[in-house]
Short mmCIF file of C-alpha atoms in Angstrom, two decimals:
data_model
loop_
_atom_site.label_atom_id
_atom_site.label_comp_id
_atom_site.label_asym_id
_atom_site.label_seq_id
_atom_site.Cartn_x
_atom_site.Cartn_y
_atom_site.Cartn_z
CA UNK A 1 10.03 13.81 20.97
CA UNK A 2 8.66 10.01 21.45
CA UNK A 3 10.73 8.24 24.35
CA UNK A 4 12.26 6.18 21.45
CA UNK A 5 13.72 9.49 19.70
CA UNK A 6 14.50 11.42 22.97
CA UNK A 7 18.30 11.75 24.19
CA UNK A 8 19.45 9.63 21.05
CA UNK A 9 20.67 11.57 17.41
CA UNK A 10 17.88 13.28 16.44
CA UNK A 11 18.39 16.22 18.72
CA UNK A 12 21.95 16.23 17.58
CA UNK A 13 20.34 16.39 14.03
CA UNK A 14 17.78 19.08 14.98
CA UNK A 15 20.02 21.40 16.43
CA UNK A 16 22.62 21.37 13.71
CA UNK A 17 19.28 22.26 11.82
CA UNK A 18 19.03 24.74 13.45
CA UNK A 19 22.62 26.08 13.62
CA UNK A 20 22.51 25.71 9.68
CA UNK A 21 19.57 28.21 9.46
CA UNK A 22 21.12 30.55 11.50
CA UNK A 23 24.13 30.49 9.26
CA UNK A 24 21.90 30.76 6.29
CA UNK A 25 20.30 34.38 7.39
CA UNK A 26 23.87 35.08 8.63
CA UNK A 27 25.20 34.75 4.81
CA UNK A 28 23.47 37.78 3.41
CA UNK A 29 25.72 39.51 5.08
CA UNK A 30 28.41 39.84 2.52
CA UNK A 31 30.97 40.89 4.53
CA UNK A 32 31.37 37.69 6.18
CA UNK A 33 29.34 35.28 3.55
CA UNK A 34 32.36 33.04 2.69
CA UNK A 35 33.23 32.13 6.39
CA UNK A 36 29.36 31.74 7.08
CA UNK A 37 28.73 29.54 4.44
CA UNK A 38 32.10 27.42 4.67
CA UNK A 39 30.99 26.73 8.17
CA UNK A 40 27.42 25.77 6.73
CA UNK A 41 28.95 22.88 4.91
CA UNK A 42 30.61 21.73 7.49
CA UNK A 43 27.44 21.28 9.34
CA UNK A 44 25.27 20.00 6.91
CA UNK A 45 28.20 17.05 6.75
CA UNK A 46 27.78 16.57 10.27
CA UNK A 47 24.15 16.39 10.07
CA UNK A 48 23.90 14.24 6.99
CA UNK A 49 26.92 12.16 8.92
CA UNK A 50 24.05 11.51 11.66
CA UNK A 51 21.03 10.92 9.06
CA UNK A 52 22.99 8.12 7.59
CA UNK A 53 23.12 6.11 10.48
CA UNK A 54 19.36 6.93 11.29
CA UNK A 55 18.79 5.41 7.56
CA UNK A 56 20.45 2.27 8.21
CA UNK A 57 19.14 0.85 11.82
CA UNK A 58 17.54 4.30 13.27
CA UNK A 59 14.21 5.79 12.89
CA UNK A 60 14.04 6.08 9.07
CA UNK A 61 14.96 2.66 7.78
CA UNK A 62 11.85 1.76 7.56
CA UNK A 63 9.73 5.29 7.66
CA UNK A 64 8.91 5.05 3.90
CA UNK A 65 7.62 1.48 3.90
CA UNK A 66 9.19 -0.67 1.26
CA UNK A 67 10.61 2.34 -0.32
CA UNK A 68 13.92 3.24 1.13
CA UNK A 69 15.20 6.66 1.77
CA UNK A 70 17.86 8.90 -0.10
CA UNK A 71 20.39 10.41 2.29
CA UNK A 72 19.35 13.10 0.38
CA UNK A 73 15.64 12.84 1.29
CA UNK A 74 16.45 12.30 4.81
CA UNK A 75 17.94 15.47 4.67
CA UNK A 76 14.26 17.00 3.15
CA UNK A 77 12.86 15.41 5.98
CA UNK A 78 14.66 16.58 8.31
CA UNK A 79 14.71 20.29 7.63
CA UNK A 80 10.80 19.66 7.11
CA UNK A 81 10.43 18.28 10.80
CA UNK A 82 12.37 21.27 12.45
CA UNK A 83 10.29 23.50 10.11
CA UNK A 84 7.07 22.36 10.85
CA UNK A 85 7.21 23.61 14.84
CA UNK A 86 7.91 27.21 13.51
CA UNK A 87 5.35 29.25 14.40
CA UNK A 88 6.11 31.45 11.23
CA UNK A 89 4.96 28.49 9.31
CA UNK A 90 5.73 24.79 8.43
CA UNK A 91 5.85 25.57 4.71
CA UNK A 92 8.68 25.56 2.09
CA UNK A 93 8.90 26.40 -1.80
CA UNK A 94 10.39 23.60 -3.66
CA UNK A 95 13.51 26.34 -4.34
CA UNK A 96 13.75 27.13 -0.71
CA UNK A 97 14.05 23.17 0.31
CA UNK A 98 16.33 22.89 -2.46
CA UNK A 99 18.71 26.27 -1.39
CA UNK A 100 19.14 24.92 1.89
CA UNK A 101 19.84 21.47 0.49
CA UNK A 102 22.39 22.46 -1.97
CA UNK A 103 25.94 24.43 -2.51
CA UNK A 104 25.57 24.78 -6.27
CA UNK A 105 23.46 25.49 -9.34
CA UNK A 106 24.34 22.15 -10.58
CA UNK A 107 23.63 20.50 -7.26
CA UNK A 108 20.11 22.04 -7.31
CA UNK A 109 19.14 21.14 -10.55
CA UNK A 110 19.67 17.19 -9.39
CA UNK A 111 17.93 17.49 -6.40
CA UNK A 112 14.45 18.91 -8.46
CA UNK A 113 13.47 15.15 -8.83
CA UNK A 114 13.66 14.59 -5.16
CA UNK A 115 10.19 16.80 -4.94
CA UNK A 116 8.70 15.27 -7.80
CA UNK A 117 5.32 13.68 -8.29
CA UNK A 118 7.55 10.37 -8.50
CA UNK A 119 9.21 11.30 -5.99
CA UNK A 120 9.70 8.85 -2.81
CA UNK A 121 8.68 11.85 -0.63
CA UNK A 122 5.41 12.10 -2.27
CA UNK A 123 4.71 8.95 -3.36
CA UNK A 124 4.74 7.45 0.55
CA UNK A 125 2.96 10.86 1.99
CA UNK A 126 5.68 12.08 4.01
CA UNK A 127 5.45 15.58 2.69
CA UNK A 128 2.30 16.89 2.08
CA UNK A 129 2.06 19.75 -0.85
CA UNK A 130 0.08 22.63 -2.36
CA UNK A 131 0.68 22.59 -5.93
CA UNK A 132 1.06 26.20 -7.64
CA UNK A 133 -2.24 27.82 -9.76
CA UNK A 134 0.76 29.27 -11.58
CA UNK A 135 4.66 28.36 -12.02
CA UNK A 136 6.68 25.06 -12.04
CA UNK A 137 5.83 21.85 -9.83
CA UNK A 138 8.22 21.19 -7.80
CA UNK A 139 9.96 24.71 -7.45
CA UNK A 140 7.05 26.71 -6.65
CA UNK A 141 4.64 24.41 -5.15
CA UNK A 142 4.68 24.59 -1.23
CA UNK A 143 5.85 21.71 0.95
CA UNK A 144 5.78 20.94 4.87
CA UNK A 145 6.05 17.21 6.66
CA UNK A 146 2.95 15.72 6.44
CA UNK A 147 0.89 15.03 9.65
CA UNK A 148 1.80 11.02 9.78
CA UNK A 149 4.86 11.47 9.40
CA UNK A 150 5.59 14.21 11.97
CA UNK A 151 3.47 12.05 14.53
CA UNK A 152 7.06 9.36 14.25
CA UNK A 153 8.82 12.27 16.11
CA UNK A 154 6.48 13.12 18.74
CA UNK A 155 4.17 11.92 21.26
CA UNK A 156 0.57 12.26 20.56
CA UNK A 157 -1.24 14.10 23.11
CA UNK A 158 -3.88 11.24 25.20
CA UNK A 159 -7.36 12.36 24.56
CA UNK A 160 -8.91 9.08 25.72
CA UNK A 161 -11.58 11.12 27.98
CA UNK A 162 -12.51 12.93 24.95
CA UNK A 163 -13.12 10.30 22.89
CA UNK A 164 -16.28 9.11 21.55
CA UNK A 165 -18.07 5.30 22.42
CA UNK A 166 -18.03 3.44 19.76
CA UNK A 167 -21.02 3.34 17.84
CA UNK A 168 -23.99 1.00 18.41
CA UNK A 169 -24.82 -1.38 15.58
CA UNK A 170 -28.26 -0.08 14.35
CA UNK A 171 -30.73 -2.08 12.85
CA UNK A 172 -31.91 -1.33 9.44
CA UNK A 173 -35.32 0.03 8.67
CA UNK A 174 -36.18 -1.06 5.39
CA UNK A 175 -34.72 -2.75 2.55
CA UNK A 176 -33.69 0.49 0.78
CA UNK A 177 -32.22 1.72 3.91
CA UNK A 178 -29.65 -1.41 3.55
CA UNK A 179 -29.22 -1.51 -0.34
CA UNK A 180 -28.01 2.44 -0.09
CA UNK A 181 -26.07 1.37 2.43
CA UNK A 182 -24.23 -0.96 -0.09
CA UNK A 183 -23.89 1.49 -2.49
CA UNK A 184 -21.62 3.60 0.04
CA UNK A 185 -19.26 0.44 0.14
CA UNK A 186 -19.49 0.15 -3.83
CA UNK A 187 -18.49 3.81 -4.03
CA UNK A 188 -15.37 3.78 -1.46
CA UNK A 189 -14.51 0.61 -3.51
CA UNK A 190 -14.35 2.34 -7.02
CA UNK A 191 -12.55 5.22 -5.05
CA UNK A 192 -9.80 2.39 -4.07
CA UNK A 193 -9.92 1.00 -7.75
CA UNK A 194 -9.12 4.32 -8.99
CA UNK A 195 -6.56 5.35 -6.16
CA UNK A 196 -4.79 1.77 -7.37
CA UNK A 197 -5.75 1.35 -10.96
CA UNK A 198 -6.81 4.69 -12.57
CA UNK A 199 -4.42 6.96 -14.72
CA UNK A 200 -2.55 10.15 -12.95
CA UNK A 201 -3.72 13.47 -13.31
CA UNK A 202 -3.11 16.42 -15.65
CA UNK A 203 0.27 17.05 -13.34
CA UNK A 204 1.29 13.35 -13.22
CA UNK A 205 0.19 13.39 -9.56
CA UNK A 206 -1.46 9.72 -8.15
CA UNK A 207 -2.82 9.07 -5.07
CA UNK A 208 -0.25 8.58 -2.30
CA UNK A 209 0.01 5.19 -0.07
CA UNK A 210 -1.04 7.43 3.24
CA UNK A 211 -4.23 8.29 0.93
CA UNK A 212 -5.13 4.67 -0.37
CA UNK A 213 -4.75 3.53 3.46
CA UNK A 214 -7.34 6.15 4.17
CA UNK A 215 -9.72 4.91 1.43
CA UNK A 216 -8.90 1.12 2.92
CA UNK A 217 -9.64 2.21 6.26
CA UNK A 218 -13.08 3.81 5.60
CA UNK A 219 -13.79 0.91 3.00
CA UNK A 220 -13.28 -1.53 6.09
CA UNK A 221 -15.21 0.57 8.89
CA UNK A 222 -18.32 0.53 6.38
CA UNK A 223 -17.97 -2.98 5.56
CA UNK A 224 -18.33 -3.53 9.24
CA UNK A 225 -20.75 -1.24 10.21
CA UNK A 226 -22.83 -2.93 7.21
CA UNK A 227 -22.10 -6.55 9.32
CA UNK A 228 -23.17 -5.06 12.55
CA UNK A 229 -26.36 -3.57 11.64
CA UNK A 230 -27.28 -6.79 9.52
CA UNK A 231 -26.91 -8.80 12.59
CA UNK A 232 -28.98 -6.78 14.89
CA UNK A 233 -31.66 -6.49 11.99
CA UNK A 234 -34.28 -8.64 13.13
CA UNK A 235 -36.37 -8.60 10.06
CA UNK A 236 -33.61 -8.96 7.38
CA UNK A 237 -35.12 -11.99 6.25
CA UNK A 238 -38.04 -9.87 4.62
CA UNK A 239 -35.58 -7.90 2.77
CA UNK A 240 -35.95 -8.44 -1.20
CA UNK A 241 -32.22 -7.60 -1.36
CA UNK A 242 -31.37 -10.55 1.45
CA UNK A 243 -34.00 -12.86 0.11
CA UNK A 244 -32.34 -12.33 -3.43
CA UNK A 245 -28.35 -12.83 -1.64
CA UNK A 246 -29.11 -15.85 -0.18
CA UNK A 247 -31.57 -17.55 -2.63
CA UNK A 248 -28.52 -16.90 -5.40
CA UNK A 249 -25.83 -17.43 -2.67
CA UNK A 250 -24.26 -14.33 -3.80
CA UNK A 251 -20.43 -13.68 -2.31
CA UNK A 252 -19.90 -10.05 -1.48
CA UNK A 253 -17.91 -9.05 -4.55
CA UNK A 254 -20.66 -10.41 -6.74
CA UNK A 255 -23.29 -8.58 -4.43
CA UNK A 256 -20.97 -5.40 -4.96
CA UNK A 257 -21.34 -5.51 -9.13
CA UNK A 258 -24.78 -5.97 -9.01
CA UNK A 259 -25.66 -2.83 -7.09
CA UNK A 260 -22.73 -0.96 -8.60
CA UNK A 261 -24.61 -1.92 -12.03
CA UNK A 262 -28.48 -1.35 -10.30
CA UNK A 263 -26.67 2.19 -9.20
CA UNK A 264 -25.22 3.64 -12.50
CA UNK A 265 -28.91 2.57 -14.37
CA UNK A 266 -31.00 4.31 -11.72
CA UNK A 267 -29.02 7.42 -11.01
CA UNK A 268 -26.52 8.25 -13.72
CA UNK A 269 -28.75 6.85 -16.53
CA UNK A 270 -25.67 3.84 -17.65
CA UNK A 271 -27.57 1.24 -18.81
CA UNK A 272 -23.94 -0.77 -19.00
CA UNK A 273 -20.50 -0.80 -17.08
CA UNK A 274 -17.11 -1.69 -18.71
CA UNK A 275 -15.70 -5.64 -17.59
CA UNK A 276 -12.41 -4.24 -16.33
CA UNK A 277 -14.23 -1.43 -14.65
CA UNK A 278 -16.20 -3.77 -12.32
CA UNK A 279 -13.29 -5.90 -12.21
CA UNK A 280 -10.89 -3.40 -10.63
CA UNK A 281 -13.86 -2.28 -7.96
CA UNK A 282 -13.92 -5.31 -6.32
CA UNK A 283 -9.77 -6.15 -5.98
CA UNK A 284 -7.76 -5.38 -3.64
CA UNK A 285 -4.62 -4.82 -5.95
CA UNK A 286 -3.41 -5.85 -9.59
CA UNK A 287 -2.58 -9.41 -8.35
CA UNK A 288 -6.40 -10.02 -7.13
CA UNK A 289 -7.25 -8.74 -10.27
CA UNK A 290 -5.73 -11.39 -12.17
CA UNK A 291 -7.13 -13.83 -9.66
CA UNK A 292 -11.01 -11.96 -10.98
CA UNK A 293 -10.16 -12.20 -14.48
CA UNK A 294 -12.84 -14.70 -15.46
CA UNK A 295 -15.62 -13.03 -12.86
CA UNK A 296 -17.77 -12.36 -16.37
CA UNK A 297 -16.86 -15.42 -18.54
CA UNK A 298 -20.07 -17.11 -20.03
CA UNK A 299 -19.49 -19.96 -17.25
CA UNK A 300 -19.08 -17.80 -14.44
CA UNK A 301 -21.86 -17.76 -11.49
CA UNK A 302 -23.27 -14.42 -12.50
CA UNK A 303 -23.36 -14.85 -16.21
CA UNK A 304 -25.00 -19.12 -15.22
CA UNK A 305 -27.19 -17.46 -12.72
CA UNK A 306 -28.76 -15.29 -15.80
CA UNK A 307 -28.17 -12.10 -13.27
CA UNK A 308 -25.91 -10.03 -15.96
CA UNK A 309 -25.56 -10.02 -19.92
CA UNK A 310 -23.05 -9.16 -21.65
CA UNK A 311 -23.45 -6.06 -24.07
CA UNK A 312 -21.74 -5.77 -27.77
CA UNK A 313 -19.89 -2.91 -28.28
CA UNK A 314 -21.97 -0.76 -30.74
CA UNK A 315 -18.91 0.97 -32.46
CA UNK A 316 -15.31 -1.09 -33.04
CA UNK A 317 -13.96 1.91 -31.60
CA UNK A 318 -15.33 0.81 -28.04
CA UNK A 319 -13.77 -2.85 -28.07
CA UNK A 320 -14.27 -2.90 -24.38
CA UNK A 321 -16.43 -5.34 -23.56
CA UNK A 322 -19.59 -3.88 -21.02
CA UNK A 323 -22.64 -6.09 -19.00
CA UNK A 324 -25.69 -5.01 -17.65
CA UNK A 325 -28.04 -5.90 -15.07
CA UNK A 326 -30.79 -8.91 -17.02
CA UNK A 327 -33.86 -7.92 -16.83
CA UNK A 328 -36.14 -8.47 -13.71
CA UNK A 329 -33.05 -8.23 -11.41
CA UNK A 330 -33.72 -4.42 -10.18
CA UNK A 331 -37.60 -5.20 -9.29
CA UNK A 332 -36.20 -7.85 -7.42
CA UNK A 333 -33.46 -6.11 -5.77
CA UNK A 334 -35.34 -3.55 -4.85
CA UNK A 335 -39.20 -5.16 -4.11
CA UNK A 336 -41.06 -3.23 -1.47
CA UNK A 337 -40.71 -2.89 2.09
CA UNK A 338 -44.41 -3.31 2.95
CA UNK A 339 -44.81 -6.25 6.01
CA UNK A 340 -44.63 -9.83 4.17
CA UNK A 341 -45.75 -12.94 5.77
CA UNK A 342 -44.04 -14.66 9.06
CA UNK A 343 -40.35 -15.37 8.71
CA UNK A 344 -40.00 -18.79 9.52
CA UNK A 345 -37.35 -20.23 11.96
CA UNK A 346 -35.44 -22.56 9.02
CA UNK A 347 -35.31 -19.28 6.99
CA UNK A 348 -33.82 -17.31 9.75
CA UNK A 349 -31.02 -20.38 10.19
CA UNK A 350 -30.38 -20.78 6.51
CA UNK A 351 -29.45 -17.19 5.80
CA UNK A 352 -26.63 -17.27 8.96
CA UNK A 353 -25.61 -21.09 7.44
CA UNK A 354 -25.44 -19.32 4.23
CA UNK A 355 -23.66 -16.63 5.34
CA UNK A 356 -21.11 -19.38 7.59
CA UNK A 357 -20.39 -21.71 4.29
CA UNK A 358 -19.38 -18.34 2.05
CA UNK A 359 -15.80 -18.79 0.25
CA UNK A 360 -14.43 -16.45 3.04
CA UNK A 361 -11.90 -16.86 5.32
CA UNK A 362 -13.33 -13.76 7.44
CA UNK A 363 -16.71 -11.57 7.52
CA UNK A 364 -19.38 -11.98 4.10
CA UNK A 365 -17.93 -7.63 3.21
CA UNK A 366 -14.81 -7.30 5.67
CA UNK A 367 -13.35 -10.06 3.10
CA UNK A 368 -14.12 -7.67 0.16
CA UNK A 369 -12.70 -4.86 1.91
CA UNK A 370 -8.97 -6.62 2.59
CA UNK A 371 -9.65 -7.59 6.20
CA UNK A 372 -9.61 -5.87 8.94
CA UNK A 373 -7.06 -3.54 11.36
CA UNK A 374 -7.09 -1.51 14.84
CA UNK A 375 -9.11 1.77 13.04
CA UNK A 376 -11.99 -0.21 12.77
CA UNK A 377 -12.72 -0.75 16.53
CA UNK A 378 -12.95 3.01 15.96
CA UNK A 379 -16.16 3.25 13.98
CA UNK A 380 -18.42 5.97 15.76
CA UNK A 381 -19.66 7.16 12.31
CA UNK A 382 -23.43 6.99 12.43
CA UNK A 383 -25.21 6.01 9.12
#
């Protein structure tokens, strides 16, 4: 336990966890099942007595973000957290959470939406789960606390010694060297548009909060690591790609559509991409998206700039409206990496002025990527 956990209710809570379990293998025995489980109930009331106050000013008022607990749920998690030190194993069936949670048939049968998809538990990534090849989600799909939410309850063990320097920026090599790079930070942002945006699976499952973070958090170590490099690169200025930026005074989301559109021509043979597609890759959440709305209108820089066109729809079955790269855009994109001429010093001070006087509170990607937190000081990934 954390110094802000130890000595207070929570090993009050734990042990009548415990106590409760032992009175649950005790109540097979029929000869004495009625006492047993009498006595169970009176101990889950004490427990769930103690869980209340943790969900009003304790530990889990807050442990589901902006959602708020169920005393119900805080009972889940509780039997969860004292489950997931048994060396047996930290996994439950959905019936076996509910048994121990529940006196009755009818009882049970409510508390099936607490393991839901929709549920609170697994919409904020407390629990993680293996859903079932075969049977019923929630009752036979497997859950234990997830590995965030566990680490509330204990103190992580200091591995500072074994812990990697950070990584060295790294100055690119060639132009295609930094345009792939881009496309990494296009494709973690189309993984973020479809963790926020995109439908839910077959089983109604959608991504959780804890996993969206994780897509935010690698979004924002790439966007930096792009930054880095860039800035120790002393012969970006030759760069088609940077040359093409800066003559255009591209911002980073409109940088982001053009190689997502170079991208899906050159490798996946998509001579087009869907409006709201590239809309929802570069925003943050619905509410930037509404902010992007116009990003392809006829007056809007890339549209003006002649650097996309938009595409009819060949069948009125397809209504969505798609753009594509205009011609000439790739060659010059991509150009060649062969030695050019001397950079000269004007050049080299226009491209950080242009960089400076971007629409952008912070860093030219960091501000496409949301900003920035603690994981990104962090980045040892090499490229």
């Amino acid at each position: 336990m954390s110094a802000r956990q130890a000595g207070t209710t929570w090993k009050s809570i734990l042990g009548l966890c415990d106590e409760a379990e032992e009175l649950r293998v005790r109540s097979r025995d029929a000869s004495e099942a009625g006492s047993v489980r009498s006595e169970m109930r009176r101990r889950r009331a004490e427990m769930r007595g103690l869980l209340e106050k943790e969900l009003r000013t304790g530990s889990l008022a807050e442990i589901a973000g902006e959602r708020r607990l169920t005393l119900d749920e805080a009972e889940v998690v509780a039997l969860l957290l004292r489950r997931y030190v048994d060396p047996k194993s930290p996994w439950l069936t959905g019936r076996e959470v509910i048994d121990r949670i529940a006196d009755d048939t009818f009882s049970k049968l409510r508390s099936i939406g607490l393991l839901g998809p929709d549920g609170t538990l697994r919409q904020t990534g407390l629990v993680s789960v293996e859903r079932p090849q075969r049977g019923i989600d929630p009752l036979d799909a497997r859950f234990r606390l997830s590995d965030a939410a566990a680490s509330l309850f204990f103190d992580a063990p200091q591995r500072s010694a074994e812990k990697k320097p950070p990584r060295k920026p790294q100055p690119y090599l060639s132009n295609r060297e930094y345009v792939l790079e881009l496309r990494a930070l296009a494709e973690y942002c189309r993984r973020r548009a479809h963790a926020i945006f995109g439908p839910p699976d077959a089983d109604g499952y959608r991504p959780s909060r804890r996993e969206r973070k994780q897509i935010e958090r690698k979004l924002r170590i790439i966007a930096r690591r792009i930054e880095r490099d860039l800035a120790v690169t002393e012969e970006r200025d030759r760069f088609p790609m940077i040359q093409f930026q800066r003559e255009l005074a591209l911002t980073a989301e409109e940088t982001l559509v053009i190689i997502d559109l170079l991208f899906a021509h050159l490798f996946e043979g998509e001579p087009s991409l869907e409006v709201v597609e590239l809309l929802q890759m570069v925003s943050r959440d619905e509410e930037d998206l509404l902010r992007r709305r116009r990003m392809f209108a006829p007056e809007s820089s890339l549209v003006r700039k002649g650097l996309v066109v938009l595409v009819d729809p060949e069948e009125e079955r397809d209504p969505h409206p798609r753009v594509a790269l205009a011609p000439g855009v790739a060659d010059r994109i991509l150009g060649d990496d062969r030695a050019g001429r001397a950079i000269a010093p004007d050049e080299k001070i226009d491209f950080h002025l242009y960089l400076k006087n971007l629409d952008s509170s912070t860093r030219f990607y960091q501000d496409l990527a949301g900003g920035e937190d603690d994981d990104e000081k962090k980045d040892d990934h090499p490229r």
